[in-house]
Amino acid sequence: MLEAKAYGASSADANFGEMTIDRRDLHDIDVKIDILYCGVCHSDIHAKLNDWGNAKYPIVPGHEIIGKVTEVGSKVSKYKVGDLVGVGCMVDSCQECSACEEDMEMWCENGSTSTYNSKDKFLDGHTLGGYSTTIVVREEFVLSVSEDLDIKAVAPLLCAGITTYSPLKHWNIQKGDKVGIVGLGGLGHMGIKFAAAMGAETVMITTSEEKSKDAKRLGADSVIISKDKDQMKEHNNSFDFILNTIPVGHDVNPYLALLKRDKTMCLVGAIEPLENVHGGNLILRRKRLAGSLIGGIKETQEMLDFCAEHNIVSDVEMINMQDIDNAFERVQNSDVKYRFVIDMESLKS
Amino acid sequence: MLEAKAYGASSADANFGEMTIDRRDLHDIDVKIDILYCGVCHSDIHAKLNDWGNAKYPIVPGHEIIGKVTEVGSKVSKYKVGDLVGVGCMVDSCQECSACEEDMEMWCENGSTSTYNSKDKFLDGHTLGGYSTTIVVREEFVLSVSEDLDIKAVAPLLCAGITTYSPLKHWNIQKGDKVGIVGLGGLGHMGIKFAAAMGAETVMITTSEEKSKDAKRLGADSVIISKDKDQMKEHNNSFDFILNTIPVGHDVNPYLALLKRDKTMCLVGAIEPLENVHGGNLILRRKRLAGSLIGGIKETQEMLDFCAEHNIVSDVEMINMQDIDNAFERVQNSDVKYRFVIDMESLKS
């Protein structure tokens, strides 16, 4: 067993504190990673607070991991010591079912293993995430990261990046498509960058006038203030795709009205009941309301390669591990542009 | 101007009564039709009662029309006197916009003309439907009907038929696909017939044990009782497509759970707010909730031809025009298997 330092909580109402955790010894298929940076995702807060009712304690969150390979198992062929790598939301899956065979491990029919708070196949208990100095992950779930990017700002790509890239690719966004991004936070700011890089006419749709300027800096061609009914009406039936990143239940009807016939709005944030979705808004013009969850490993690598090619990273604010409670509070108040990343050096020293 | 007998209501709270209406004289592009049969659609009731707030009085409903051609304009080439024809939910559109060019006249960007209760381009006032002895319709909106079918049972195909055929075709239902039909009424019974004829494994999903037998008679391979949670759970993540014909707002979440990843449930009935659609049910396995409305003229003809080839008609109960108030009441009580059709001879005599 391998000891690692970590930051976690022993119960839903406990603050985070430093702890020592067990990582497994290296199997022949594993890569051992010295963690350099770990992004802070809103899911980390939901998990810590047991908002989804499935938290396992002690909980060590973190699924936006960037690090250096320090050791590889005998059967590992893709990575060598010193490589810059990433680990995202999953660390294992059955590798045999139809979902895994189609590179959609997140929907593994036998259940994928999440990076934290999931049953650990190798050790007793549950998986522990990236708020830690070290992690051991099987080769198939390790991503290659370009040295050319600002690597601390690459961390959020492992969750916020793939969550927004995957639906834009799945719905085949092309140059010239009019794409709306609803909500400007950790997910929304990546949605703008990706849609713009794919050549879409990228439109930020936000309640907040003050976010307009920043949306344009991030790459939006224009902004619609969703509270302005006249402005919304002007854009009725005009969008080829809408990526809806609002993280809570809300009224989706005004956004459905913006879609062209046969087009889709995809939810990536609201894992919650939506207010009264009006059937008529789907029936007229055959519109679709869909959802999407992260992406498979192959697509995550494709996304990282796309980012290297287009020089895309997340906008981040760096923190020390010890600042995590304050960072959680600021995430809950939407007070971050646009993602906190923990410098893991702070935990090592 | 051409006088015709009709049955209609002069206000939302008036019962139906016989009236004389004006049809336009034949233009060169028009077909004059002697109406033999007209189906009774739930929309007729909504329109009469002004449930959608847009009723124009006097209202003469009816958009499932079967009749014989009695006269044609000089430019009409597709039809001749004596032909058996149908008219569905639309009688005109601009014929120029992108929707019309793509054979989706129901979404004409300049507004299609509904068979009743729509602004009449030729006469002052609004269009009057098929509860009448005669109708004059431009050639492009007249459908050809096979003499080989039981023609009184063809009438409901013009609305209930195309409404269910179109989404099954659009979502490309193939032999072997597992297709669920939710709700067994005018739409649902046609959904079963079409899905079965397309070679799908057709599953009726209903709250009512007593409907099981009839569903199987209509062509369903099996039945799921939706109130039985264990039965529903057995079928989780197993359907390739679900056609949801429930005509009112309801909880769609249990049905979304039945879909395989990346698959669609299409609403064709509920032009109303749905109870809390849970975003998580779309996000996990990238599922889609969509809607569909009738179909274009080209596809309606294709559907009628498909019916002739597969010997498909609606299950109907024949009534006289004078029985319409009672029929409306029975439709509202779901007491019809599965569609009333008016024998228009009753209005002529």
XYZ file of C-alpha atoms in Angstrom:
698
model
C 0.000 0.000 0.000
C 1.180 3.465 -0.865
C 0.561 6.386 1.455
C -0.452 9.748 0.018
C -1.376 13.072 1.510
C -4.891 14.286 0.767
C -7.444 16.872 1.737
C -10.903 15.668 2.554
C -13.880 15.703 4.860
C -14.875 13.011 7.309
C -18.577 13.924 7.223
C -21.011 16.214 5.404
C -20.761 18.925 8.031
C -17.025 18.712 8.619
C -14.636 21.181 7.043
C -11.835 19.840 4.933
C -8.636 18.844 6.620
C -5.375 17.138 5.770
C -5.381 13.352 5.960
C -3.242 10.408 4.956
C -4.848 8.013 2.502
C -3.935 4.669 0.938
C -3.300 4.414 -2.767
C -2.871 0.970 -4.235
C 0.558 -0.322 -5.114
C 1.266 -0.247 -8.799
C -0.302 -3.088 -10.815
C 1.201 -3.978 -14.158
C -1.491 -1.944 -15.982
C -1.176 1.149 -13.774
C 0.373 4.569 -14.021
C 1.458 6.398 -10.861
C 1.003 10.131 -11.059
C 2.430 12.947 -8.983
C -0.463 15.440 -8.943
C 0.534 19.007 -9.856
C -2.892 20.657 -10.192
C -6.494 19.752 -9.519
C -9.529 21.775 -10.629
C -12.478 22.483 -8.330
C -15.774 21.336 -9.816
C -19.218 22.145 -8.429
C -19.741 18.360 -8.161
C -17.004 18.317 -5.516
C -19.232 20.484 -3.341
C -22.364 18.416 -4.004
C -20.409 15.313 -3.069
C -18.924 16.790 0.102
C -22.340 18.036 1.262
C -24.009 14.745 0.243
C -26.500 16.686 -1.916
C -27.046 13.599 -4.041
C -27.437 11.303 -1.025
C -24.650 8.916 -2.038
C -21.567 10.413 -0.381
C -19.082 8.012 1.156
C -16.818 9.365 3.894
C -14.059 10.214 4.232
C -14.510 11.998 0.937
C -11.568 13.244 -1.110
C -12.958 15.063 -4.175
C -11.196 16.172 -7.336
C -11.604 14.893 -10.902
C -9.719 17.491 -12.912
C -6.219 16.194 -12.345
C -2.980 17.166 -14.044
C 0.300 15.537 -13.062
C 3.571 13.900 -14.036
C 4.065 10.173 -14.417
C 6.458 8.881 -11.734
C 6.197 5.127 -12.300
C 4.536 2.751 -14.757
C 3.511 -0.927 -14.523
C 5.176 -3.567 -16.687
C 2.327 -3.747 -19.198
C 1.967 0.000 -19.668
C 2.932 1.041 -23.189
C 1.439 4.500 -23.721
C 3.155 6.402 -20.923
C 6.646 6.679 -19.453
C 8.096 8.381 -16.407
C 8.073 12.164 -16.809
C 5.068 12.361 -19.145
C 2.538 15.118 -18.515
C -0.858 13.487 -18.066
C -4.416 14.106 -16.963
C -7.119 12.131 -15.177
C -10.770 13.110 -15.453
C -14.029 11.909 -13.952
C -13.481 8.169 -14.392
C -10.679 5.785 -13.429
C -12.120 2.456 -14.556
C -14.884 0.620 -16.424
C -15.541 -2.955 -17.541
C -13.954 -2.405 -20.988
C -16.204 -5.127 -22.404
C -19.809 -3.924 -22.671
C -21.262 -2.231 -25.733
C -20.879 1.240 -24.172
C -17.192 0.641 -23.439
C -16.686 -0.833 -26.892
C -18.211 2.293 -28.371
C -15.861 4.482 -26.300
C -18.577 5.700 -23.970
C -17.172 4.365 -20.707
C -19.246 6.872 -18.727
C -22.266 4.724 -19.562
C -20.531 1.393 -18.934
C -23.316 -1.126 -18.478
C -21.503 -2.644 -15.547
C -20.948 0.763 -13.995
C -17.915 2.963 -14.567
C -15.721 3.797 -11.580
C -15.763 7.498 -10.771
C -12.518 9.129 -9.737
C -13.912 9.616 -6.248
C -16.850 8.319 -4.204
C -17.185 5.139 -6.302
C -16.691 1.524 -5.217
C -12.950 0.829 -5.438
C -12.304 -2.396 -7.373
C -8.755 -2.733 -6.114
C -8.923 -1.644 -2.489
C -11.715 -2.039 0.017
C -13.956 0.956 0.270
C -14.367 3.756 -2.249
C -12.217 5.744 -4.624
C -10.499 8.928 -3.467
C -9.935 11.823 -5.853
C -7.413 14.398 -6.887
C -7.208 16.648 -3.818
C -4.098 14.645 -3.087
C -0.394 14.409 -3.820
C -0.493 11.142 -5.743
C -2.901 8.880 -7.626
C -2.572 5.459 -9.263
C -4.760 4.912 -12.328
C -4.919 2.198 -14.946
C -3.365 3.236 -18.225
C -6.609 3.285 -20.232
C -7.964 6.114 -18.084
C -4.891 8.325 -18.256
C -4.887 11.154 -20.806
C -1.935 12.686 -22.579
C -1.513 16.444 -22.071
C 0.430 18.799 -24.320
C 3.399 20.597 -22.717
C 2.635 23.589 -24.948
C -0.434 24.696 -23.010
C -0.562 26.559 -19.709
C -0.915 23.303 -17.829
C -2.518 24.572 -14.626
C -5.340 25.912 -16.812
C -5.658 22.536 -18.528
C -6.982 20.873 -15.339
C -10.620 22.028 -15.757
C -10.683 20.651 -19.284
C -10.895 17.170 -17.773
C -14.470 17.839 -16.612
C -15.781 21.279 -17.644
C -13.981 20.936 -20.983
C -15.199 17.504 -22.031
C -18.713 18.180 -20.700
C -19.118 21.042 -23.175
C -16.954 19.729 -26.034
C -18.726 16.378 -26.242
C -22.264 17.648 -27.028
C -20.943 20.221 -29.496
C -19.186 17.399 -31.353
C -22.027 14.915 -30.958
C -24.514 17.346 -32.495
C -21.952 18.014 -35.200
C -21.473 21.764 -34.828
C -20.016 23.191 -38.011
C -18.666 26.476 -39.257
C -21.532 28.932 -39.597
C -23.969 27.175 -37.271
C -25.676 29.546 -34.865
C -24.941 28.140 -31.410
C -26.309 29.506 -28.149
C -24.532 29.026 -24.830
C -26.895 29.502 -21.885
C -25.220 30.418 -18.599
C -21.717 31.806 -18.128
C -19.841 29.826 -15.478
C -17.250 27.080 -15.468
C -19.100 25.111 -18.153
C -20.464 28.078 -20.117
C -17.101 29.780 -20.561
C -15.690 26.580 -22.054
C -18.774 26.239 -24.266
C -18.090 29.661 -25.755
C -14.437 28.854 -26.422
C -15.216 25.521 -28.097
C -18.156 26.737 -30.181
C -16.116 29.702 -31.413
C -13.124 27.466 -32.212
C -15.408 25.168 -34.201
C -16.369 28.159 -36.347
C -19.907 28.586 -35.054
C -21.662 31.915 -34.754
C -21.492 31.834 -30.960
C -24.171 33.615 -28.977
C -24.028 34.020 -25.213
C -27.505 33.890 -23.658
C -27.432 35.272 -20.126
C -29.634 37.037 -17.605
C -26.816 39.390 -16.751
C -25.930 42.521 -18.721
C -22.572 42.706 -16.941
C -21.484 39.338 -18.311
C -21.751 40.584 -21.908
C -18.282 42.038 -22.066
C -16.603 38.980 -20.655
C -18.566 36.679 -22.960
C -17.235 38.595 -25.948
C -13.678 38.471 -24.609
C -14.065 34.678 -24.365
C -15.145 34.466 -28.003
C -18.892 35.082 -28.221
C -19.944 36.930 -31.366
C -22.964 38.441 -29.644
C -25.016 38.357 -26.463
C -28.741 38.006 -25.809
C -30.077 39.164 -22.456
C -32.625 36.481 -21.669
C -34.729 38.722 -19.425
C -35.413 41.024 -22.404
C -38.432 39.383 -24.049
C -38.201 41.493 -27.205
C -34.578 40.546 -27.705
C -35.409 36.885 -27.178
C -38.325 37.093 -29.609
C -36.095 38.502 -32.358
C -34.094 35.271 -32.204
C -37.047 32.850 -32.176
C -36.570 29.758 -34.355
C -33.050 30.798 -35.344
C -30.590 28.579 -33.443
C -28.994 25.395 -34.758
C -28.014 24.228 -31.292
C -28.203 25.440 -27.720
C -25.880 24.262 -24.964
C -27.631 24.893 -21.666
C -25.165 25.028 -18.767
C -27.500 26.359 -16.056
C -26.714 24.160 -13.039
C -30.159 24.157 -11.419
C -33.782 23.499 -12.408
C -35.226 26.372 -14.444
C -37.793 27.272 -17.100
C -36.395 25.931 -20.381
C -39.355 27.067 -22.518
C -37.949 30.486 -23.516
C -34.787 28.771 -24.770
C -36.669 26.050 -26.676
C -38.435 28.848 -28.538
C -35.052 29.971 -29.914
C -34.357 26.697 -31.736
C -34.926 26.166 -35.440
C -37.158 23.271 -36.377
C -35.590 19.845 -35.823
C -32.866 21.297 -33.622
C -31.715 20.433 -30.134
C -31.092 22.077 -26.802
C -28.728 20.004 -24.699
C -28.633 20.234 -20.906
C -25.267 19.699 -19.242
C -25.855 21.339 -15.881
C -29.330 20.793 -14.493
C -29.389 17.321 -12.961
C -32.653 18.393 -11.354
C -36.350 18.639 -12.183
C -37.092 21.363 -14.714
C -40.065 23.644 -14.360
C -43.037 22.862 -16.604
C -41.552 21.929 -19.965
C -44.332 22.740 -22.421
C -45.003 19.838 -24.783
C -46.156 22.277 -27.444
C -42.668 23.803 -27.585
C -41.312 20.426 -28.673
C -44.233 19.364 -30.879
C -44.264 22.536 -32.960
C -41.231 22.347 -35.260
C -40.157 18.947 -33.926
C -37.644 20.307 -31.437
C -35.599 18.226 -29.020
C -34.516 18.587 -25.422
C -31.553 16.389 -24.642
C -28.804 15.971 -22.100
C -25.162 14.992 -22.138
C -22.668 13.800 -19.510
C -18.872 14.283 -19.772
C -17.519 12.089 -22.610
C -15.613 8.872 -23.151
C -11.849 8.550 -22.791
C -11.184 8.590 -26.533
C -13.216 11.767 -26.933
C -11.569 13.351 -23.897
C -8.186 12.798 -25.541
C -9.558 14.233 -28.785
C -10.739 17.292 -26.817
C -7.313 17.770 -25.227
C -5.690 17.508 -28.652
C -8.210 20.019 -30.041
C -7.293 22.381 -27.196
C -3.584 22.017 -27.954
C -4.258 22.737 -31.615
C -6.453 25.774 -30.899
C -4.587 26.978 -27.799
C -7.649 26.615 -25.595
C -7.473 26.408 -21.825
C -9.826 27.326 -19.015
C -9.772 30.740 -17.323
C -8.596 29.886 -13.842
C -7.879 31.331 -10.437
C -5.153 29.480 -8.536
C -5.550 28.565 -4.891
C -3.680 26.634 -2.240
C -5.184 23.405 -0.934
C -5.761 25.077 2.431
C -8.090 27.660 0.806
C -10.609 25.053 -0.294
C -13.472 25.895 2.089
C -13.382 29.513 0.987
C -13.203 28.425 -2.660
C -16.286 26.210 -2.226
C -18.155 29.154 -0.749
C -17.173 31.367 -3.681
C -18.194 28.680 -6.212
C -21.578 28.499 -4.519
C -21.873 32.276 -4.917
C -20.802 32.085 -8.586
C -17.842 34.225 -7.591
C -15.094 32.760 -9.737
C -13.885 33.433 -13.263
C -14.216 30.689 -14.151
C -12.633 27.782 -12.347
C -10.524 27.383 -9.243
C -7.438 25.210 -9.620
C -5.514 23.925 -6.628
C -1.727 24.156 -6.809
C -0.907 20.824 -5.183
C 2.531 22.031 -4.206
C 0.710 23.649 -1.279
C -0.221 20.226 0.087
C 3.244 18.788 -0.364
C 5.179 21.484 1.456
C -69.946 31.354 -54.295
C -70.918 27.799 -53.676
C -73.348 26.855 -50.935
C -72.716 23.752 -48.835
C -74.453 22.179 -45.891
C -72.394 21.945 -42.722
C -72.610 21.201 -39.032
C -71.063 23.685 -36.676
C -71.335 25.815 -33.575
C -71.917 29.537 -33.427
C -70.154 29.945 -30.065
C -68.169 27.948 -27.511
C -71.235 27.102 -25.450
C -73.611 26.393 -28.341
C -74.351 22.848 -29.393
C -73.735 21.908 -32.995
C -76.445 22.580 -35.498
C -76.952 22.438 -39.226
C -75.933 25.545 -41.136
C -75.372 26.688 -44.697
C -71.818 27.817 -45.476
C -70.040 29.382 -48.454
C -67.348 27.460 -50.252
C -65.340 29.291 -52.864
C -66.090 28.778 -56.543
C -63.565 26.566 -58.248
C -60.262 28.271 -59.149
C -58.113 26.774 -61.867
C -55.895 25.076 -59.254
C -58.758 23.669 -57.202
C -60.427 20.332 -56.686
C -64.074 20.173 -55.577
C -64.831 17.253 -53.321
C -68.091 15.618 -52.304
C -67.386 14.595 -48.703
C -68.262 10.974 -47.894
C -66.713 10.567 -44.456
C -65.072 12.773 -41.866
C -63.212 11.561 -38.771
C -63.719 13.125 -35.346
C -60.443 14.315 -33.826
C -59.975 15.481 -30.236
C -58.745 18.778 -31.722
C -62.260 19.324 -33.045
C -63.482 19.448 -29.468
C -60.674 21.729 -28.288
C -61.481 24.058 -31.179
C -65.230 24.067 -30.555
C -64.724 24.770 -26.841
C -62.039 27.373 -27.572
C -59.631 25.513 -25.278
C -56.695 27.029 -27.130
C -58.169 30.541 -27.058
C -58.101 31.044 -30.823
C -61.495 29.725 -31.950
C -63.280 31.659 -34.703
C -67.059 31.272 -34.905
C -69.050 29.884 -36.516
C -66.740 26.906 -36.261
C -67.073 23.917 -38.588
C -64.440 21.323 -37.510
C -63.214 18.247 -39.338
C -59.781 17.536 -40.816
C -59.979 13.841 -41.596
C -61.868 14.039 -44.846
C -62.543 11.366 -47.451
C -64.530 12.138 -50.578
C -64.996 11.888 -54.329
C -63.790 14.494 -56.791
C -66.770 16.158 -58.490
C -65.040 18.922 -60.428
C -61.488 20.084 -61.164
C -59.999 23.440 -62.211
C -58.355 23.882 -65.609
C -54.803 23.616 -64.266
C -55.403 20.513 -62.153
C -53.438 17.551 -63.484
C -53.287 15.009 -60.661
C -57.011 14.403 -60.163
C -60.085 13.836 -62.271
C -63.799 13.604 -61.562
C -64.627 10.400 -59.679
C -61.255 9.990 -57.963
C -61.280 8.936 -54.325
C -59.342 11.535 -52.342
C -58.525 12.748 -48.856
C -57.901 16.086 -47.180
C -56.065 16.314 -43.869
C -55.171 19.076 -41.442
C -53.943 21.646 -43.984
C -55.450 23.147 -47.117
C -52.775 25.680 -48.098
C -49.279 27.064 -47.462
C -46.945 29.539 -49.181
C -45.213 26.803 -51.237
C -42.073 28.930 -51.334
C -40.322 28.977 -47.948
C -37.645 26.504 -46.894
C -40.156 24.441 -44.879
C -42.492 24.117 -47.881
C -39.569 23.341 -50.159
C -38.547 20.557 -47.781
C -42.114 19.160 -47.831
C -42.893 20.268 -44.299
C -45.808 22.556 -45.055
C -47.066 22.237 -41.482
C -44.158 24.480 -40.488
C -44.543 26.897 -43.389
C -42.650 30.025 -42.371
C -45.464 32.171 -43.666
C -48.049 30.092 -41.844
C -49.881 27.103 -43.261
C -53.666 27.297 -43.605
C -55.416 24.796 -41.379
C -58.447 23.006 -42.747
C -60.634 24.878 -40.279
C -60.309 27.883 -37.992
C -57.495 29.437 -40.069
C -57.504 32.695 -42.004
C -59.063 31.959 -45.397
C -56.881 33.305 -48.221
C -59.648 33.100 -50.793
C -62.764 34.180 -48.927
C -63.157 36.685 -46.144
C -63.094 35.144 -42.708
C -61.764 31.756 -41.733
C -61.620 28.260 -43.139
C -64.422 25.776 -42.453
C -63.723 22.080 -42.143
C -65.025 18.695 -43.101
C -68.259 18.432 -41.108
C -69.862 19.413 -44.382
C -71.146 18.042 -47.658
C -68.555 19.690 -49.899
C -65.107 21.252 -49.786
C -62.945 23.034 -52.375
C -59.182 22.560 -51.917
C -56.173 23.411 -54.054
C -54.724 20.382 -55.776
C -51.431 20.316 -53.828
C -53.291 19.627 -50.590
C -55.465 16.813 -51.930
C -54.315 13.249 -51.251
C -54.928 10.173 -53.346
C -56.721 7.311 -51.550
C -56.673 3.666 -52.574
C -60.066 2.125 -53.447
C -58.826 -1.153 -51.999
C -59.072 -0.058 -48.379
C -62.215 0.212 -46.256
C -62.497 3.893 -47.071
C -64.598 5.037 -44.124
C -61.802 3.726 -41.904
C -59.227 5.620 -43.945
C -60.535 9.014 -42.764
C -58.646 9.031 -39.414
C -55.387 8.312 -41.213
C -55.396 11.940 -42.376
C -54.656 13.138 -38.843
C -54.220 10.281 -36.330
C -52.420 8.267 -38.998
C -49.884 10.815 -40.172
C -49.287 12.075 -36.617
C -48.014 8.653 -35.590
C -46.466 7.526 -38.905
C -44.330 10.632 -39.317
C -42.238 10.333 -36.128
C -41.784 6.577 -36.603
C -40.360 7.316 -40.057
C -38.401 10.376 -38.979
C -36.642 8.415 -36.230
C -36.038 5.697 -38.772
C -37.748 2.749 -37.082
C -36.446 -0.490 -38.505
C -37.189 -4.163 -38.265
C -36.161 -5.411 -34.831
C -36.168 -2.040 -33.066
C -37.924 -2.121 -29.717
C -40.616 0.559 -29.924
C -42.902 1.596 -27.089
C -46.312 3.128 -27.670
C -47.569 5.024 -24.624
C -51.331 5.514 -24.421
C -53.974 3.537 -26.304
C -56.457 5.883 -27.968
C -56.958 7.283 -31.467
C -53.241 8.011 -31.879
C -51.900 5.074 -29.885
C -53.837 2.421 -31.777
C -52.410 3.741 -35.049
C -48.927 3.847 -33.501
C -49.170 0.123 -32.722
C -50.302 -0.719 -36.256
C -47.527 1.296 -37.907
C -44.705 0.181 -35.612
C -45.736 -3.458 -36.080
C -45.978 -3.031 -39.867
C -42.488 -1.516 -39.902
C -41.224 -4.719 -38.275
C -40.522 -3.271 -34.839
C -40.869 -5.224 -31.618
C -43.936 -3.248 -30.583
C -44.657 -2.787 -26.899
C -47.837 -1.178 -25.587
C -47.203 0.810 -22.425
C -50.468 1.532 -20.632
C -51.854 2.121 -17.156
C -54.746 -0.194 -17.889
C -54.608 -3.962 -17.586
C -57.850 -4.236 -19.564
C -56.293 -2.627 -22.625
C -53.679 -5.386 -22.912
C -55.827 -7.719 -24.952
C -56.878 -5.088 -27.426
C -53.305 -3.855 -27.801
C -52.239 -7.340 -28.810
C -55.125 -7.655 -31.244
C -53.948 -4.399 -32.842
C -50.433 -5.786 -33.280
C -48.490 -5.215 -30.062
C -46.016 -7.985 -29.267
C -46.268 -7.349 -25.542
C -47.686 -4.975 -22.956
C -46.133 -3.179 -19.992
C -48.452 -1.955 -17.249
C -46.908 1.396 -16.388
C -48.274 1.429 -12.823
C -46.265 -1.706 -12.049
C -42.863 -0.329 -11.036
C -41.147 -3.710 -11.125
C -42.373 -4.367 -14.654
C -41.196 -0.923 -15.744
C -37.805 -1.432 -14.104
C -37.246 -4.680 -16.004
C -37.412 -2.677 -19.220
C -35.114 0.192 -18.153
C -32.675 1.362 -20.825
C -34.060 -1.082 -23.386
C -36.179 0.897 -25.880
C -34.987 2.260 -29.228
C -37.877 4.694 -29.499
C -40.989 5.634 -27.570
C -44.024 7.275 -29.132
C -45.915 9.041 -26.370
C -49.543 9.678 -27.332
C -50.886 10.747 -23.910
C -53.004 13.816 -24.733
C -52.470 15.743 -21.490
C -49.594 16.886 -19.284
C -48.114 14.010 -17.281
C -44.937 12.710 -15.641
C -42.663 11.621 -18.492
C -39.764 10.530 -16.245
C -40.782 6.857 -15.883
C -40.916 6.579 -19.689
C -37.569 8.333 -20.231
C -36.031 5.692 -17.964
C -37.074 3.030 -20.494
C -34.978 4.469 -23.346
C -31.582 3.146 -24.345
C -28.757 5.655 -24.410
C -28.952 8.163 -27.259
C -32.590 7.298 -27.938
C -35.693 9.465 -28.187
C -39.163 9.680 -26.750
C -41.413 11.695 -29.034
C -44.547 13.450 -27.772
C -47.470 13.681 -30.182
C -50.329 14.314 -27.782
C -49.438 16.563 -24.882
C -49.542 20.132 -26.152
C -49.438 21.143 -22.507
C -46.922 21.672 -19.709
C -45.374 18.428 -18.512
C -44.790 17.722 -14.866
C -41.207 18.110 -13.636
C -39.045 16.626 -16.374
C -35.887 15.574 -14.541
C -32.765 16.861 -16.270
C -30.809 13.904 -14.935
C -33.011 11.518 -16.939
C -31.806 13.216 -20.126
C -28.184 13.810 -19.062
C -27.524 10.206 -18.056
C -27.229 8.225 -21.307
C -27.777 11.289 -23.490
C -31.499 10.718 -23.962
C -33.836 12.994 -25.889
C -37.365 14.252 -25.412
C -38.861 15.481 -28.666
C -42.189 16.283 -30.252
C -43.773 15.898 -33.655
C -46.782 17.412 -35.386
C -48.723 15.710 -38.233
C -46.515 15.558 -41.359
C -46.094 17.230 -44.728
C -48.267 16.476 -47.746
C -45.658 14.295 -49.452
C -45.245 12.217 -46.304
C -49.021 12.002 -45.811
C -49.327 10.519 -49.293
C -46.472 8.136 -48.500
C -48.353 7.091 -45.325
C -51.568 6.457 -47.287
C -49.627 4.385 -49.805
C -47.980 2.470 -46.940
C -51.455 1.773 -45.531
C -52.681 0.503 -48.895
C -49.653 -1.770 -49.162
C -49.988 -3.126 -45.609
C -53.790 -3.067 -45.447
C -53.827 -0.665 -42.518
C -56.853 1.421 -41.555
C -58.134 2.873 -38.330
C -60.556 1.034 -36.043
C -63.673 3.151 -36.308
C -67.194 3.560 -35.010
C -69.554 5.136 -37.526
C -71.947 7.900 -36.509
C -74.435 10.221 -38.148
C -73.690 13.933 -38.248
C -76.573 14.539 -35.839
C -74.840 12.382 -33.174
C -71.843 14.679 -32.901
C -72.487 16.138 -29.445
C -72.758 12.683 -27.971
C -69.659 11.587 -29.847
C -67.696 14.552 -28.443
C -68.774 13.571 -24.956
C -67.673 10.002 -25.500
C -64.300 11.113 -26.917
C -63.793 13.216 -23.803
C -64.496 10.118 -21.719
C -62.086 8.016 -23.841
C -65.111 5.885 -24.730
C -64.391 5.056 -28.370
C -62.458 2.305 -30.091
C -60.706 4.139 -31.543
C -62.061 6.874 -33.714
C -65.522 8.142 -34.616
C -66.168 8.698 -38.295
C -69.164 10.651 -39.537
C -71.089 9.182 -42.452
C -71.768 12.406 -44.329
C -74.733 10.868 -46.099
C -76.589 11.688 -42.876
C -76.133 15.406 -43.492
C -77.132 15.219 -47.131
C -80.429 13.420 -46.669
